[in-house]
Coordinates of C-alpha atoms in Angstrom, one line a residue:
Chain A
M1 CA 0.0 0.0 0.0
K2 CA 2.8 2.3 1.0
I3 CA 4.7 1.4 -2.1
R4 CA 1.8 2.3 -4.3
K5 CA 1.6 5.8 -2.8
V6 CA 5.4 6.3 -3.2
V7 CA 5.2 5.0 -6.8
L8 CA 2.4 7.4 -7.5
L9 CA 4.3 10.3 -6.1
G10 CA 7.4 9.2 -8.0
S11 CA 5.4 9.0 -11.3
L12 CA 4.0 12.5 -10.8
V13 CA 7.4 14.0 -9.9
A14 CA 8.9 12.2 -12.9
A15 CA 6.2 13.5 -15.2
C16 CA 6.8 17.0 -14.0
L17 CA 10.5 16.8 -14.4
L18 CA 10.0 15.4 -17.9
L19 CA 7.8 18.2 -18.8
L20 CA 10.3 20.8 -17.4
T21 CA 13.1 19.1 -19.2
L22 CA 11.2 19.1 -22.5
Q23 CA 10.5 22.7 -22.1
T24 CA 14.1 23.7 -21.4
R25 CA 15.2 21.7 -24.4
G26 CA 12.9 23.7 -26.7
Y27 CA 9.8 21.5 -26.8
G28 CA 7.8 23.7 -24.5
W29 CA 5.3 24.7 -27.1
V30 CA 4.0 21.2 -27.4
A31 CA 2.9 21.1 -23.7
G32 CA 1.9 24.8 -23.8
D33 CA -0.3 24.3 -26.8
F34 CA -1.8 21.2 -25.4
F35 CA -2.8 22.9 -22.2
A36 CA -3.8 26.1 -23.9
V37 CA -6.5 24.1 -25.7
V38 CA -8.0 23.3 -22.3
T39 CA -7.4 26.4 -20.3
T40 CA -7.9 29.2 -22.8
P41 CA -11.7 28.7 -23.4
I42 CA -12.2 28.4 -19.6
Q43 CA -10.2 31.5 -18.9
T44 CA -11.9 33.5 -21.6
G45 CA -15.3 32.4 -20.2
L46 CA -14.3 33.2 -16.7
A47 CA -12.9 36.6 -17.6
K48 CA -16.1 37.5 -19.4
A49 CA -18.2 36.3 -16.5
S50 CA -16.2 38.1 -13.9
R51 CA -16.1 41.2 -16.0
A52 CA -19.9 41.0 -16.4
T53 CA -20.5 40.3 -12.7
F54 CA -18.2 43.1 -11.6
G55 CA -19.6 45.4 -14.2
L56 CA -23.1 44.7 -12.9
W57 CA -21.9 45.3 -9.4
T58 CA -20.1 48.5 -10.3
T59 CA -23.3 49.7 -12.1
Y60 CA -25.3 48.9 -9.0
L61 CA -22.9 50.8 -6.8
D62 CA -22.9 53.7 -9.2
W63 CA -26.7 53.7 -9.3
K64 CA -26.8 53.6 -5.5
N65 CA -24.4 56.5 -5.3
V66 CA -26.2 58.5 -7.9
R67 CA -29.5 57.9 -6.0
A68 CA -28.0 59.0 -2.7
E69 CA -26.4 62.0 -4.4
N70 CA -29.7 62.8 -6.1
R71 CA -31.5 62.7 -2.7
R72 CA -28.8 64.9 -1.1
L73 CA -28.9 67.4 -4.0
R74 CA -32.7 67.6 -3.8
E75 CA -32.5 68.3 -0.1
E76 CA -29.9 70.9 -0.8
V77 CA -31.9 72.5 -3.5
Q78 CA -35.0 72.7 -1.2
E79 CA -32.8 74.2 1.5
L80 CA -31.3 76.7 -0.9
R81 CA -34.8 77.6 -2.2
V82 CA -36.0 78.3 1.3
R83 CA -32.9 80.3 2.0
A84 CA -33.3 82.3 -1.2
L85 CA -36.9 83.0 -0.3
R86 CA -35.9 84.2 3.1
V87 CA -33.2 86.4 1.6
S88 CA -35.6 87.8 -1.0
E89 CA -38.2 88.4 1.8
T90 CA -35.6 90.2 4.0
D91 CA -34.4 92.1 1.0
D92 CA -37.9 93.2 0.2
E93 CA -38.6 94.2 3.8
N94 CA -35.3 96.1 4.0
R95 CA -36.2 98.0 0.9
R96 CA -39.7 98.9 2.2
L97 CA -38.3 100.0 5.6
R98 CA -35.6 102.1 4.0
R99 CA -38.2 103.8 1.9
L100 CA -40.4 104.4 4.9
L101 CA -37.5 105.7 6.9
A102 CA -36.4 108.0 4.1
M103 CA -39.9 109.3 3.9
Q104 CA -40.2 109.7 7.7
E105 CA -37.0 111.8 7.7
N106 CA -38.0 113.9 4.7
L107 CA -41.6 114.7 5.7
P108 CA -42.1 118.0 7.6
L109 CA -44.4 116.0 9.9
T110 CA -44.1 114.2 13.1
T111 CA -44.7 110.6 12.3
L112 CA -44.7 107.3 14.1
S113 CA -43.9 104.1 12.2
G114 CA -46.1 101.0 12.8
E115 CA -46.4 97.5 11.6
I116 CA -49.7 96.0 10.5
I117 CA -50.5 93.0 12.6
A118 CA -54.1 92.2 11.4
R119 CA -56.5 93.1 8.6
E120 CA -60.3 93.1 8.4
W121 CA -61.3 92.7 4.8
G122 CA -64.9 91.4 5.0
G123 CA -66.7 94.1 3.1
W124 CA -68.7 95.5 5.9
I125 CA -65.6 97.0 7.4
R126 CA -62.2 97.5 5.9
S127 CA -59.6 98.1 8.5
L128 CA -56.0 97.4 9.5
T129 CA -54.7 96.9 13.0
V130 CA -51.4 98.6 13.6
N131 CA -49.1 97.8 16.6
R132 CA -49.1 101.3 18.0
G133 CA -51.7 102.2 20.6
R134 CA -52.5 104.2 23.6
G135 CA -49.1 103.7 25.1
D136 CA -47.6 105.5 22.0
N137 CA -49.9 108.5 22.4
V138 CA -51.6 107.9 19.1
P139 CA -54.6 110.2 18.9
R140 CA -57.9 109.2 17.4
L141 CA -58.4 110.2 13.7
T142 CA -54.7 110.2 13.1
A143 CA -53.9 110.1 9.4
V144 CA -52.1 106.9 8.3
I145 CA -49.9 107.0 5.3
S146 CA -47.4 104.9 3.3
P147 CA -44.6 106.0 0.9
N148 CA -47.1 105.7 -1.9
G149 CA -50.0 107.7 -0.4
L150 CA -52.9 107.9 2.0
I151 CA -54.2 104.7 3.7
G152 CA -56.8 106.0 6.0
R153 CA -57.4 107.2 9.6
V154 CA -57.2 105.8 13.1
V155 CA -60.7 105.2 14.3
D156 CA -60.0 103.4 17.5
V157 CA -57.0 103.5 19.8
R158 CA -56.5 100.6 22.2
P159 CA -53.7 99.5 24.5
G160 CA -50.9 98.5 22.2
V161 CA -52.9 98.7 18.9
S162 CA -54.8 101.2 16.7
I163 CA -57.5 100.4 14.3
V164 CA -57.1 102.1 11.0
Q165 CA -60.1 102.7 8.7
V166 CA -59.0 102.2 5.2
L167 CA -60.1 104.5 2.4
T168 CA -62.0 101.7 0.7
D169 CA -64.2 101.2 3.8
P170 CA -67.8 101.9 2.8
T171 CA -68.1 104.5 5.5
S172 CA -64.9 106.3 4.7
T173 CA -65.0 109.8 3.1
V174 CA -62.0 112.1 2.5
G175 CA -61.9 115.6 1.0
A176 CA -59.8 115.6 -2.1
H177 CA -59.0 117.4 -5.3
V178 CA -57.6 116.6 -8.7
L179 CA -54.0 117.6 -8.8
R180 CA -54.1 118.9 -12.4
T181 CA -57.4 120.7 -12.4
R182 CA -57.8 121.5 -8.7
T183 CA -61.4 120.1 -9.0
P184 CA -62.6 119.5 -5.5
G185 CA -64.7 116.6 -4.4
I186 CA -65.1 113.7 -2.0
V187 CA -63.4 110.3 -2.2
E188 CA -65.7 107.6 -0.9
G189 CA -65.2 103.9 -0.2
D190 CA -67.8 101.4 -1.4
P191 CA -68.8 97.9 -0.4
R192 CA -67.0 96.4 -3.5
G193 CA -63.7 97.6 -2.0
T194 CA -63.1 100.3 -4.6
L195 CA -62.8 104.1 -4.4
R196 CA -64.9 106.7 -6.2
F197 CA -64.5 110.4 -6.5
K198 CA -67.7 112.5 -6.2
F199 CA -67.5 115.9 -7.7
M200 CA -69.8 118.6 -9.0
A201 CA -70.4 118.3 -12.8
R202 CA -69.7 122.0 -13.6
D203 CA -66.3 121.9 -11.9
G204 CA -65.1 118.6 -13.2
A205 CA -65.7 118.9 -16.9
S206 CA -62.0 118.5 -17.8
I207 CA -61.1 115.6 -15.5
Q208 CA -59.4 112.8 -17.5
S209 CA -58.5 109.3 -16.9
G210 CA -55.1 109.1 -15.3
D211 CA -55.4 112.3 -13.3
T212 CA -54.0 112.1 -9.7
L213 CA -56.2 112.8 -6.7
V214 CA -54.6 114.2 -3.5
T215 CA -56.0 115.1 -0.1
A216 CA -57.5 118.6 0.0
G217 CA -56.3 119.3 3.5
Q218 CA -59.5 121.1 4.5
G219 CA -60.9 120.3 7.9
G220 CA -57.5 119.7 9.4
L221 CA -57.7 115.9 9.5
F222 CA -55.4 115.0 6.7
P223 CA -52.4 117.1 5.6
R224 CA -52.8 118.6 2.1
G225 CA -51.3 116.9 -0.9
I226 CA -51.1 113.2 0.0
P227 CA -51.9 111.0 -3.0
I228 CA -55.1 109.0 -2.9
G229 CA -55.2 107.5 -6.3
T230 CA -55.6 108.0 -10.0
V231 CA -58.8 108.4 -12.1
R232 CA -59.6 105.1 -13.9
A233 CA -62.9 106.0 -15.5
I234 CA -65.5 108.8 -15.3
D235 CA -69.1 108.1 -14.7
N236 CA -70.8 110.9 -16.5
R237 CA -74.4 111.3 -15.2
G238 CA -75.6 113.8 -17.7
A239 CA -77.6 116.6 -16.1
A240 CA -77.1 115.3 -12.6
L241 CA -75.5 117.7 -10.1
F242 CA -72.8 115.3 -9.1
H243 CA -70.6 113.1 -11.3
Y244 CA -68.4 110.2 -10.2
A245 CA -65.0 109.0 -11.1
E246 CA -63.7 105.5 -10.4
I247 CA -60.3 105.7 -8.7
T248 CA -57.4 103.3 -8.6
P249 CA -55.9 103.6 -5.1
A250 CA -52.3 104.8 -4.8
V251 CA -51.7 102.2 -2.2
D252 CA -52.3 98.4 -2.4
Y253 CA -53.9 98.1 1.0
A254 CA -53.8 94.3 0.9
R255 CA -50.1 94.1 0.6
L256 CA -49.1 96.7 3.2
D257 CA -46.8 95.7 6.0
E258 CA -45.5 99.0 7.5
V259 CA -47.2 102.4 7.8
L260 CA -46.6 105.8 9.2
L261 CA -49.0 107.5 11.6
V262 CA -49.0 111.2 11.3
T263 CA -49.1 112.4 14.9
G264 CA -48.2 116.0 14.3
D265 CA -50.0 118.7 12.4
S266 CA -48.8 120.2 9.2
Q267 CA -50.1 123.1 7.1
R268 CA -47.7 122.5 4.3
D269 CA -48.7 120.9 1.0
L270 CA -47.1 117.5 0.9
T271 CA -47.5 116.8 -2.8
A272 CA -43.8 117.1 -3.5
F273 CA -42.9 114.3 -1.0
F274 CA -44.9 111.6 -2.8
P275 CA -44.7 110.0 -6.2
T276 CA -47.7 111.5 -7.9
G277 CA -46.7 111.0 -11.5
G278 CA -47.4 114.6 -12.1
Chain B
M1 CA -19.4 14.4 -5.4
R2 CA -16.4 13.4 -7.5
A3 CA -17.5 15.5 -10.3
L4 CA -17.8 18.4 -7.9
L5 CA -14.3 17.8 -6.7
V6 CA -12.8 17.6 -10.2
L7 CA -14.7 20.8 -11.1
T8 CA -13.4 22.5 -7.9
V9 CA -9.8 21.5 -8.4
A10 CA -9.6 21.9 -12.2
G11 CA -11.9 25.0 -12.5
G12 CA -10.4 26.6 -9.4
S13 CA -6.9 26.2 -10.7
V14 CA -7.6 27.7 -14.1
A15 CA -9.8 30.3 -12.5
H16 CA -7.0 31.3 -10.1
A17 CA -5.0 33.1 -12.8
T18 CA -8.1 34.9 -14.1
L19 CA -9.8 35.8 -10.8
T20 CA -6.9 36.3 -8.5
P21 CA -6.6 40.0 -9.1
L22 CA -10.2 40.3 -7.8
V23 CA -9.6 38.5 -4.5
T24 CA -6.3 40.0 -3.3
I25 CA -6.0 40.9 0.4
A26 CA -4.0 44.1 0.9
G27 CA -2.6 43.6 -2.6
V28 CA -1.5 40.0 -1.9
P29 CA -3.2 37.2 -3.7
P30 CA -3.8 34.0 -1.8
D31 CA -2.8 30.7 -3.4
I32 CA -6.3 29.2 -3.2
P33 CA -5.4 26.0 -5.2
L34 CA -2.8 25.3 -2.6
I35 CA -5.3 25.7 0.2
I36 CA -7.7 23.4 -1.6
V37 CA -5.0 20.8 -2.1
V38 CA -4.0 20.9 1.6
L39 CA -7.6 20.6 2.8
L40 CA -8.3 17.7 0.4
A41 CA -5.1 16.0 1.3
L42 CA -6.0 16.2 5.0
R43 CA -9.4 14.7 4.4
R44 CA -8.5 12.1 1.8
G45 CA -5.0 11.1 2.3
P46 CA -1.6 11.3 0.4
E47 CA -2.7 9.7 -2.9
F48 CA -5.6 12.0 -3.4
G49 CA -3.5 14.9 -2.1
S50 CA -0.7 14.3 -4.6
L51 CA -3.0 13.8 -7.5
T52 CA -5.0 16.9 -6.7
G53 CA -1.8 18.8 -6.3
F54 CA -0.4 17.6 -9.6
V55 CA -3.6 18.4 -11.5
S56 CA -4.1 21.8 -10.0
G57 CA -0.5 22.8 -10.2
L58 CA -0.3 21.7 -13.8
L59 CA -3.4 23.7 -14.7
Q60 CA -2.1 26.7 -12.7
D61 CA 1.2 26.5 -14.6
A62 CA -0.6 26.3 -17.9
A63 CA -3.0 29.1 -17.1
G64 CA -0.4 31.3 -15.5
G65 CA 2.0 31.1 -18.4
G66 CA 5.1 29.9 -16.5
L67 CA 7.1 26.7 -16.9
I68 CA 4.6 23.9 -17.0
G69 CA 5.3 21.4 -14.3
V70 CA 6.9 23.5 -11.6
Q71 CA 3.8 24.0 -9.5
A72 CA 2.5 20.6 -10.5
L73 CA 5.6 19.1 -8.9
T74 CA 5.6 21.2 -5.7
K75 CA 1.9 20.9 -5.1
A76 CA 2.0 17.2 -5.7
V77 CA 4.7 16.9 -3.1
I78 CA 2.9 19.2 -0.7
G79 CA -0.3 17.2 -1.2
F80 CA 1.4 14.0 -0.6
A81 CA 3.3 15.2 2.5
I82 CA 0.3 16.8 4.1
G83 CA -1.7 13.7 3.4
V84 CA 0.8 11.6 5.2
A85 CA 1.2 14.0 8.1
G86 CA -2.5 14.8 8.4
G87 CA -3.3 11.6 10.3
R88 CA -0.8 12.5 13.0
L89 CA -1.7 16.1 13.5
R90 CA -4.6 17.8 15.2
V91 CA -5.5 19.9 12.2
S92 CA -9.0 20.8 13.3
Q93 CA -7.7 23.6 15.5
P94 CA -7.5 27.0 13.9
L95 CA -4.3 27.6 15.9
V96 CA -2.8 24.8 13.9
Q97 CA -4.3 25.6 10.6
V98 CA -3.1 29.2 10.3
P99 CA 0.6 28.5 11.1
G100 CA 0.3 25.2 9.2
L101 CA -0.7 26.9 6.0
V102 CA 1.9 29.6 6.5
V103 CA 4.6 27.0 6.9
L104 CA 3.3 25.0 3.9
T105 CA 3.2 28.0 1.7
I106 CA 6.8 28.8 2.6
A107 CA 7.8 25.2 2.0
E108 CA 6.1 25.3 -1.3
G109 CA 7.9 28.6 -2.2
L110 CA 11.2 27.1 -1.2
A111 CA 10.6 24.0 -3.2
R112 CA 9.5 26.0 -6.2
F113 CA 12.6 28.3 -5.9
A114 CA 14.9 25.3 -5.6
L115 CA 13.3 23.7 -8.7
L116 CA 13.5 26.9 -10.7
Q117 CA 17.1 27.3 -9.8
V118 CA 17.8 24.1 -11.7
F119 CA 16.3 25.7 -14.7
R120 CA 18.3 29.0 -14.2
F121 CA 15.5 31.1 -12.7
P122 CA 17.2 34.6 -12.2
A123 CA 15.2 36.1 -9.2
P124 CA 17.1 36.7 -6.0
F125 CA 16.1 34.5 -3.1
G126 CA 15.8 37.2 -0.4
E127 CA 13.5 39.5 -2.4
L128 CA 11.4 36.6 -3.5
M129 CA 10.9 35.5 0.1
T130 CA 10.2 39.0 1.4
Y131 CA 7.9 40.3 -1.2
V132 CA 6.2 37.2 -2.6
V133 CA 6.4 34.1 -0.5
L134 CA 6.0 35.4 3.1
P135 CA 3.1 37.8 2.4
Q136 CA 1.3 35.1 0.4
A137 CA 2.0 32.6 3.3
L138 CA 0.3 34.9 5.8
C139 CA -2.6 35.5 3.4
N140 CA -3.0 31.7 2.8
G141 CA -3.0 31.2 6.6
F142 CA -5.9 33.4 7.2
V143 CA -7.9 32.5 4.0
G144 CA -7.3 28.8 4.8
A145 CA -8.6 29.3 8.4
A146 CA -11.7 31.0 7.0
F147 CA -12.2 28.1 4.6
V148 CA -11.9 25.5 7.4
L149 CA -14.3 27.4 9.6
A150 CA -16.8 27.7 6.7
L151 CA -16.5 24.0 6.0
T152 CA -17.0 23.1 9.7
W153 CA -20.0 25.3 9.9
T154 CA -21.5 23.8 6.7
Q155 CA -20.9 20.3 8.1
T156 CA -22.5 21.2 11.4
M157 CA -25.5 22.6 9.7
R158 CA -25.8 19.5 7.5
D159 CA -25.6 17.2 10.5
H160 CA -28.1 19.3 12.3
F161 CA -30.7 19.0 9.5
E162 CA -30.0 15.4 8.9
G163 CA -30.4 14.7 12.6
S164 CA -33.7 16.5 12.8
R165 CA -35.3 14.5 9.9
P166 CA -37.8 11.8 11.1

């Protein structure tokens, strides 16, 4: 039994040595060619299979990475969008406040800035709540303005807040005149939330669409020359005593955030301090 | 079972040259055919070990592009030797397997170098040992231990399932 094992090993060793000797004597190609017939197809197949497998694996890893990166980038985009919105909002607020401050400094009036904290826009009442109240010594009927023009008047002063009646409130009336023609009249609010200018027919014959209306300053409630709006259309009522003009307000009341409360009295015409287009 | 063995030995040996670059450990490729030869020789004895070593070495030589017969000879001798010694050693211990495979790889390297010297192989012994044989020996030790553990676990699971059958 032992001899058989030794003979087997001896044969194998002899075969190897024979092969090696043949190769060193220049007959290597015979053995090489013989084995190549067996090994080459297997190696080719394995190489293809391994390449395909690893290619698949690499593709999967790439896909996974791309997916993760995609998710990360989406989150980043969302974050940047929010940040951009915040920046835009802050920028906008900054611009508004700068304008308000510039106006407050330029106006020959004592004013108090305030922030709108609530709005009543139902139709029965149109008002704004400003965060200035009794503690700030805001008197009732104080005129409220913005850099674009008149907003309304304070109708109620409470601790910490004031209620501002907006010009479009159905019960609001303001004495006004057309800047170009000096035609006097009354600006009234109506339940639709629009403004109209009521004037005597004989005085307003030359009023045109696009004319600017400013406060008349009579009665001492509103300073003279604050823009109210521009004439959009004229409602000619023929022989009637009064005619009406539809007015586009100078201020977009729905989009206001900051206002100025005119706490001091002024006899000066303020037209020059506002953008009237005229 | 025999077909599977032939496929493992022959396919594994040919595949070694193709797939080795993919299974390197820290840049060192393990000599998987040697590990298989050793494990089979331990289980099946010197005859099987020497034959397996011869076939796998021959195919490795052919696939690798070296002198055909060098690895066939060294692996056949290793297979025979470990097959003879296997019955006298407690080879189921990992503490024996790792150093055992390290020593066997070094022995195989030495044998291969000696054989190649006969055929005027020019590489210097020191560098060959430092950069090729010793790192591969360590690698073989750990990969071989992992092989044995995996085989033991498979065997245990098989016994467990066969034992639980009615």
